[in-house]
Amino acid sequence: GKVVIQAQASRGDMIPVDVKDNKDGSYSVSFVANRVGEVKLSVTIKGQEIKGSPFNINVHAIYTAINQPSKVVNGDGKMGQPWGIAFGRNGTWAVTDETNNCVWILDGQDRLVRKLGSQGNGNGQFNRPLGIAFDDHNHLYVSDIENHRVQKFEDSGAYLLQFSNKKKGSRTNHPVGVT
């Protein structure tokens, strides 16, 4: 069936949306908001809006964190090379730092909440963290590329578990992205 996805900014202007059919019954959706605030994302299939639609998405400014990282994480160190960004349900957001082998957790005002991890291969340690995502329970998933695994953390930052398989050609051989 025909899938239509529309994004509308809080001021009423429509935002262009890129929709990709993954050919497995799922779709990837991306858009770039031109201002901070709420965006309503509506999803219809064959003319019928799906359950929960429209979805309210809070858009945060990430310019400061990415282009001026020392202004964001100034009390506990300096952000080195930011890579992945994910937004949690509770207003927090997270950035993987490939250089410092850590994850910076920030609040809605771009203040440092906590820093997760350090260089290494133990639980909660990283060797080039790249991809990052929150699930519906605000658990955090981080792809740990050189340790060939994806690690899962509680909202509090506590390590939970990992998915790994170091065999060449496995699905966790240098995992880059998580969704």
mmCIF file of C-alpha atoms in Angstrom:
data_model
loop_
_atom_site.group_PDB
_atom_site.id
_atom_site.type_symbol
_atom_site.label_atom_id
_atom_site.label_comp_id
_atom_site.label_asym_id
_atom_site.label_seq_id
_atom_site.Cartn_x
_atom_site.Cartn_y
_atom_site.Cartn_z
ATOM 1 C CA GLY A 1 0.000 0.000 0.000
ATOM 2 C CA LYS A 2 0.947 3.606 -0.406
ATOM 3 C CA VAL A 3 2.760 5.067 2.612
ATOM 4 C CA VAL A 4 2.640 8.841 3.099
ATOM 5 C CA ILE A 5 4.721 10.549 5.764
ATOM 6 C CA GLN A 6 4.503 14.273 6.428
ATOM 7 C CA ALA A 7 6.419 16.458 8.884
ATOM 8 C CA GLN A 8 5.001 19.770 10.049
ATOM 9 C CA ALA A 9 6.926 22.296 12.155
ATOM 10 C CA SER A 10 5.267 24.028 15.123
ATOM 11 C CA ARG A 11 4.760 27.186 13.019
ATOM 12 C CA GLY A 12 2.796 25.169 10.462
ATOM 13 C CA ASP A 13 5.366 24.963 7.665
ATOM 14 C CA MET A 14 5.857 21.571 6.039
ATOM 15 C CA ILE A 15 9.294 19.935 6.182
ATOM 16 C CA PRO A 16 10.524 17.782 3.277
ATOM 17 C CA VAL A 17 10.698 14.104 4.273
ATOM 18 C CA ASP A 18 12.785 11.360 2.694
ATOM 19 C CA VAL A 19 11.080 7.935 2.895
ATOM 20 C CA LYS A 20 12.918 4.742 1.966
ATOM 21 C CA ASP A 21 11.131 1.403 1.559
ATOM 22 C CA ASN A 22 13.413 -1.212 3.153
ATOM 23 C CA LYS A 23 11.575 -3.940 1.176
ATOM 24 C CA ASP A 24 10.919 -5.916 4.381
ATOM 25 C CA GLY A 25 7.718 -4.232 5.563
ATOM 26 C CA SER A 26 9.598 -1.383 7.252
ATOM 27 C CA TYR A 27 10.511 2.117 6.134
ATOM 28 C CA SER A 28 13.349 4.490 6.986
ATOM 29 C CA VAL A 29 12.359 8.114 7.429
ATOM 30 C CA SER A 30 14.608 11.152 7.612
ATOM 31 C CA PHE A 31 14.108 14.889 7.614
ATOM 32 C CA VAL A 32 16.016 18.002 8.601
ATOM 33 C CA ALA A 33 14.137 20.502 10.720
ATOM 34 C CA ASN A 34 15.042 24.128 10.126
ATOM 35 C CA ARG A 35 14.413 25.250 13.704
ATOM 36 C CA VAL A 36 14.236 24.011 17.286
ATOM 37 C CA GLY A 37 10.800 23.015 18.552
ATOM 38 C CA GLU A 38 8.130 20.394 18.053
ATOM 39 C CA VAL A 39 7.548 18.590 14.766
ATOM 40 C CA LYS A 40 4.399 16.561 14.107
ATOM 41 C CA LEU A 41 5.115 13.497 11.996
ATOM 42 C CA SER A 42 1.995 11.939 10.475
ATOM 43 C CA VAL A 43 2.006 8.488 8.905
ATOM 44 C CA THR A 44 -0.770 7.176 6.672
ATOM 45 C CA ILE A 45 -1.043 3.868 4.838
ATOM 46 C CA LYS A 46 -3.636 3.570 2.076
ATOM 47 C CA GLY A 47 -5.193 6.823 3.273
ATOM 48 C CA GLN A 48 -5.580 5.678 6.921
ATOM 49 C CA GLU A 49 -3.521 7.259 9.686
ATOM 50 C CA ILE A 50 -1.663 4.632 11.739
ATOM 51 C CA LYS A 51 -2.185 4.243 15.486
ATOM 52 C CA GLY A 52 -0.409 6.957 17.469
ATOM 53 C CA SER A 53 -0.075 9.279 14.477
ATOM 54 C CA PRO A 54 0.724 12.129 14.446
ATOM 55 C CA PHE A 55 3.885 11.598 16.467
ATOM 56 C CA ASN A 56 5.339 14.582 18.333
ATOM 57 C CA ILE A 57 9.089 14.915 17.932
ATOM 58 C CA ASN A 58 11.089 17.461 19.909
ATOM 59 C CA VAL A 59 13.887 18.957 17.830
ATOM 60 C CA HIS A 60 16.983 20.073 19.760
ATOM 61 C CA ALA A 61 19.817 22.296 18.585
ATOM 62 C CA ILE A 62 22.966 20.254 18.125
ATOM 63 C CA TYR A 63 25.108 22.954 16.544
ATOM 64 C CA THR A 64 26.750 23.831 19.857
ATOM 65 C CA ALA A 65 27.640 20.235 20.696
ATOM 66 C CA ILE A 66 29.035 19.367 17.300
ATOM 67 C CA ASN A 67 30.704 22.608 16.258
ATOM 68 C CA GLN A 68 31.724 23.933 19.664
ATOM 69 C CA PRO A 69 32.039 20.800 21.836
ATOM 70 C CA SER A 70 34.098 22.453 24.581
ATOM 71 C CA LYS A 71 31.063 24.633 25.383
ATOM 72 C CA VAL A 72 28.962 21.526 26.036
ATOM 73 C CA VAL A 73 31.253 19.201 27.968
ATOM 74 C CA ASN A 74 33.518 21.547 29.838
ATOM 75 C CA GLY A 75 33.492 20.140 33.371
ATOM 76 C CA ASP A 76 34.408 16.504 32.700
ATOM 77 C CA GLY A 77 36.680 16.773 29.682
ATOM 78 C CA LYS A 78 36.489 17.796 26.051
ATOM 79 C CA MET A 79 34.583 16.106 23.282
ATOM 80 C CA GLY A 80 37.038 14.780 20.716
ATOM 81 C CA GLN A 81 35.461 13.442 17.538
ATOM 82 C CA PRO A 82 31.664 13.266 17.780
ATOM 83 C CA TRP A 83 30.148 10.598 15.535
ATOM 84 C CA GLY A 84 26.661 9.317 16.361
ATOM 85 C CA ILE A 85 23.777 11.213 17.926
ATOM 86 C CA ALA A 86 20.606 9.807 19.523
ATOM 87 C CA PHE A 87 17.716 11.418 21.367
ATOM 88 C CA GLY A 88 16.065 9.747 24.355
ATOM 89 C CA ARG A 89 12.456 9.872 25.482
ATOM 90 C CA ASN A 90 13.246 11.806 28.660
ATOM 91 C CA GLY A 91 14.819 14.824 26.933
ATOM 92 C CA THR A 92 18.382 13.576 27.160
ATOM 93 C CA TRP A 93 20.540 13.031 24.137
ATOM 94 C CA ALA A 94 23.767 11.159 23.597
ATOM 95 C CA VAL A 95 26.824 11.588 21.387
ATOM 96 C CA THR A 96 29.456 8.940 20.696
ATOM 97 C CA ASP A 97 33.034 10.234 20.843
ATOM 98 C CA GLU A 98 35.317 8.102 18.685
ATOM 99 C CA THR A 99 38.535 9.808 19.865
ATOM 100 C CA ASN A 100 37.878 9.576 23.618
ATOM 101 C CA ASN A 101 36.174 6.144 23.395
ATOM 102 C CA CYS A 102 33.157 7.289 25.364
ATOM 103 C CA VAL A 103 29.550 8.445 25.147
ATOM 104 C CA TRP A 104 28.517 11.894 26.367
ATOM 105 C CA ILE A 105 24.971 12.075 27.803
ATOM 106 C CA LEU A 106 23.488 15.575 27.811
ATOM 107 C CA ASP A 107 20.213 17.054 29.012
ATOM 108 C CA GLY A 108 17.758 19.193 27.036
ATOM 109 C CA GLN A 109 19.795 22.326 27.886
ATOM 110 C CA ASP A 110 23.014 20.749 26.499
ATOM 111 C CA ARG A 111 24.491 20.242 29.989
ATOM 112 C CA LEU A 112 26.572 17.174 30.722
ATOM 113 C CA VAL A 113 24.614 14.518 32.634
ATOM 114 C CA ARG A 114 27.275 11.788 32.525
ATOM 115 C CA LYS A 115 30.102 10.326 30.519
ATOM 116 C CA LEU A 116 29.948 6.595 29.760
ATOM 117 C CA GLY A 117 32.953 4.437 29.106
ATOM 118 C CA SER A 118 36.661 4.621 28.507
ATOM 119 C CA GLN A 119 39.224 2.912 26.250
ATOM 120 C CA GLY A 120 39.196 -0.877 26.601
ATOM 121 C CA ASN A 121 37.336 -4.102 25.899
ATOM 122 C CA GLY A 122 35.584 -4.715 29.228
ATOM 123 C CA ASN A 123 31.904 -4.203 29.929
ATOM 124 C CA GLY A 124 31.105 -0.523 29.460
ATOM 125 C CA GLN A 125 34.415 0.198 27.741
ATOM 126 C CA PHE A 126 34.804 1.087 24.074
ATOM 127 C CA ASN A 127 37.199 0.899 21.178
ATOM 128 C CA ARG A 128 35.785 3.363 18.614
ATOM 129 C CA PRO A 129 32.113 3.792 19.560
ATOM 130 C CA LEU A 130 30.184 5.007 16.524
ATOM 131 C CA GLY A 131 26.455 4.214 16.144
ATOM 132 C CA ILE A 132 24.052 4.995 18.937
ATOM 133 C CA ALA A 133 20.294 4.665 19.550
ATOM 134 C CA PHE A 134 17.729 4.766 22.345
ATOM 135 C CA ASP A 135 14.889 2.241 22.516
ATOM 136 C CA ASP A 136 11.336 2.866 23.777
ATOM 137 C CA HIS A 137 12.456 2.222 27.384
ATOM 138 C CA ASN A 138 15.292 4.760 27.068
ATOM 139 C CA HIS A 139 17.924 2.017 27.037
ATOM 140 C CA LEU A 140 21.002 3.067 25.100
ATOM 141 C CA TYR A 141 22.643 0.896 22.410
ATOM 142 C CA VAL A 142 26.188 1.704 21.270
ATOM 143 C CA SER A 143 28.081 0.059 18.417
ATOM 144 C CA ASP A 144 31.634 -0.648 19.588
ATOM 145 C CA ILE A 145 33.323 -1.141 16.216
ATOM 146 C CA GLU A 146 36.799 -2.452 17.104
ATOM 147 C CA ASN A 147 35.471 -4.689 19.905
ATOM 148 C CA HIS A 148 32.992 -6.204 17.381
ATOM 149 C CA ARG A 149 29.924 -5.718 19.548
ATOM 150 C CA VAL A 150 26.895 -3.622 20.420
ATOM 151 C CA GLN A 151 26.534 -2.748 24.104
ATOM 152 C CA LYS A 152 23.275 -1.969 25.906
ATOM 153 C CA PHE A 153 22.995 0.407 28.885
ATOM 154 C CA GLU A 154 20.282 1.410 31.367
ATOM 155 C CA ASP A 155 18.988 4.978 31.338
ATOM 156 C CA SER A 156 21.195 5.480 34.425
ATOM 157 C CA GLY A 157 24.284 4.492 32.422
ATOM 158 C CA ALA A 158 24.631 1.049 34.014
ATOM 159 C CA TYR A 159 25.907 -1.648 31.635
ATOM 160 C CA LEU A 160 23.297 -4.335 30.841
ATOM 161 C CA LEU A 161 24.538 -6.670 28.109
ATOM 162 C CA GLN A 162 26.211 -6.973 24.737
ATOM 163 C CA PHE A 163 25.706 -8.610 21.375
ATOM 164 C CA SER A 164 28.943 -9.891 19.928
ATOM 165 C CA ASN A 165 30.553 -12.397 17.615
ATOM 166 C CA LYS A 166 34.146 -11.903 16.526
ATOM 167 C CA LYS A 167 34.034 -14.391 13.664
ATOM 168 C CA LYS A 168 34.965 -12.800 10.353
ATOM 169 C CA GLY A 169 31.876 -12.105 8.287
ATOM 170 C CA SER A 170 29.515 -12.198 11.276
ATOM 171 C CA ARG A 171 26.837 -9.570 11.724
ATOM 172 C CA THR A 172 28.812 -7.962 14.538
ATOM 173 C CA ASN A 173 32.105 -7.763 12.621
ATOM 174 C CA HIS A 174 32.850 -4.017 12.985
ATOM 175 C CA PRO A 175 29.238 -2.875 13.610
ATOM 176 C CA VAL A 176 28.860 0.759 12.663
ATOM 177 C CA GLY A 177 25.190 1.698 12.985
ATOM 178 C CA VAL A 178 22.320 0.809 15.288
ATOM 179 C CA THR A 179 18.659 1.828 14.989
#
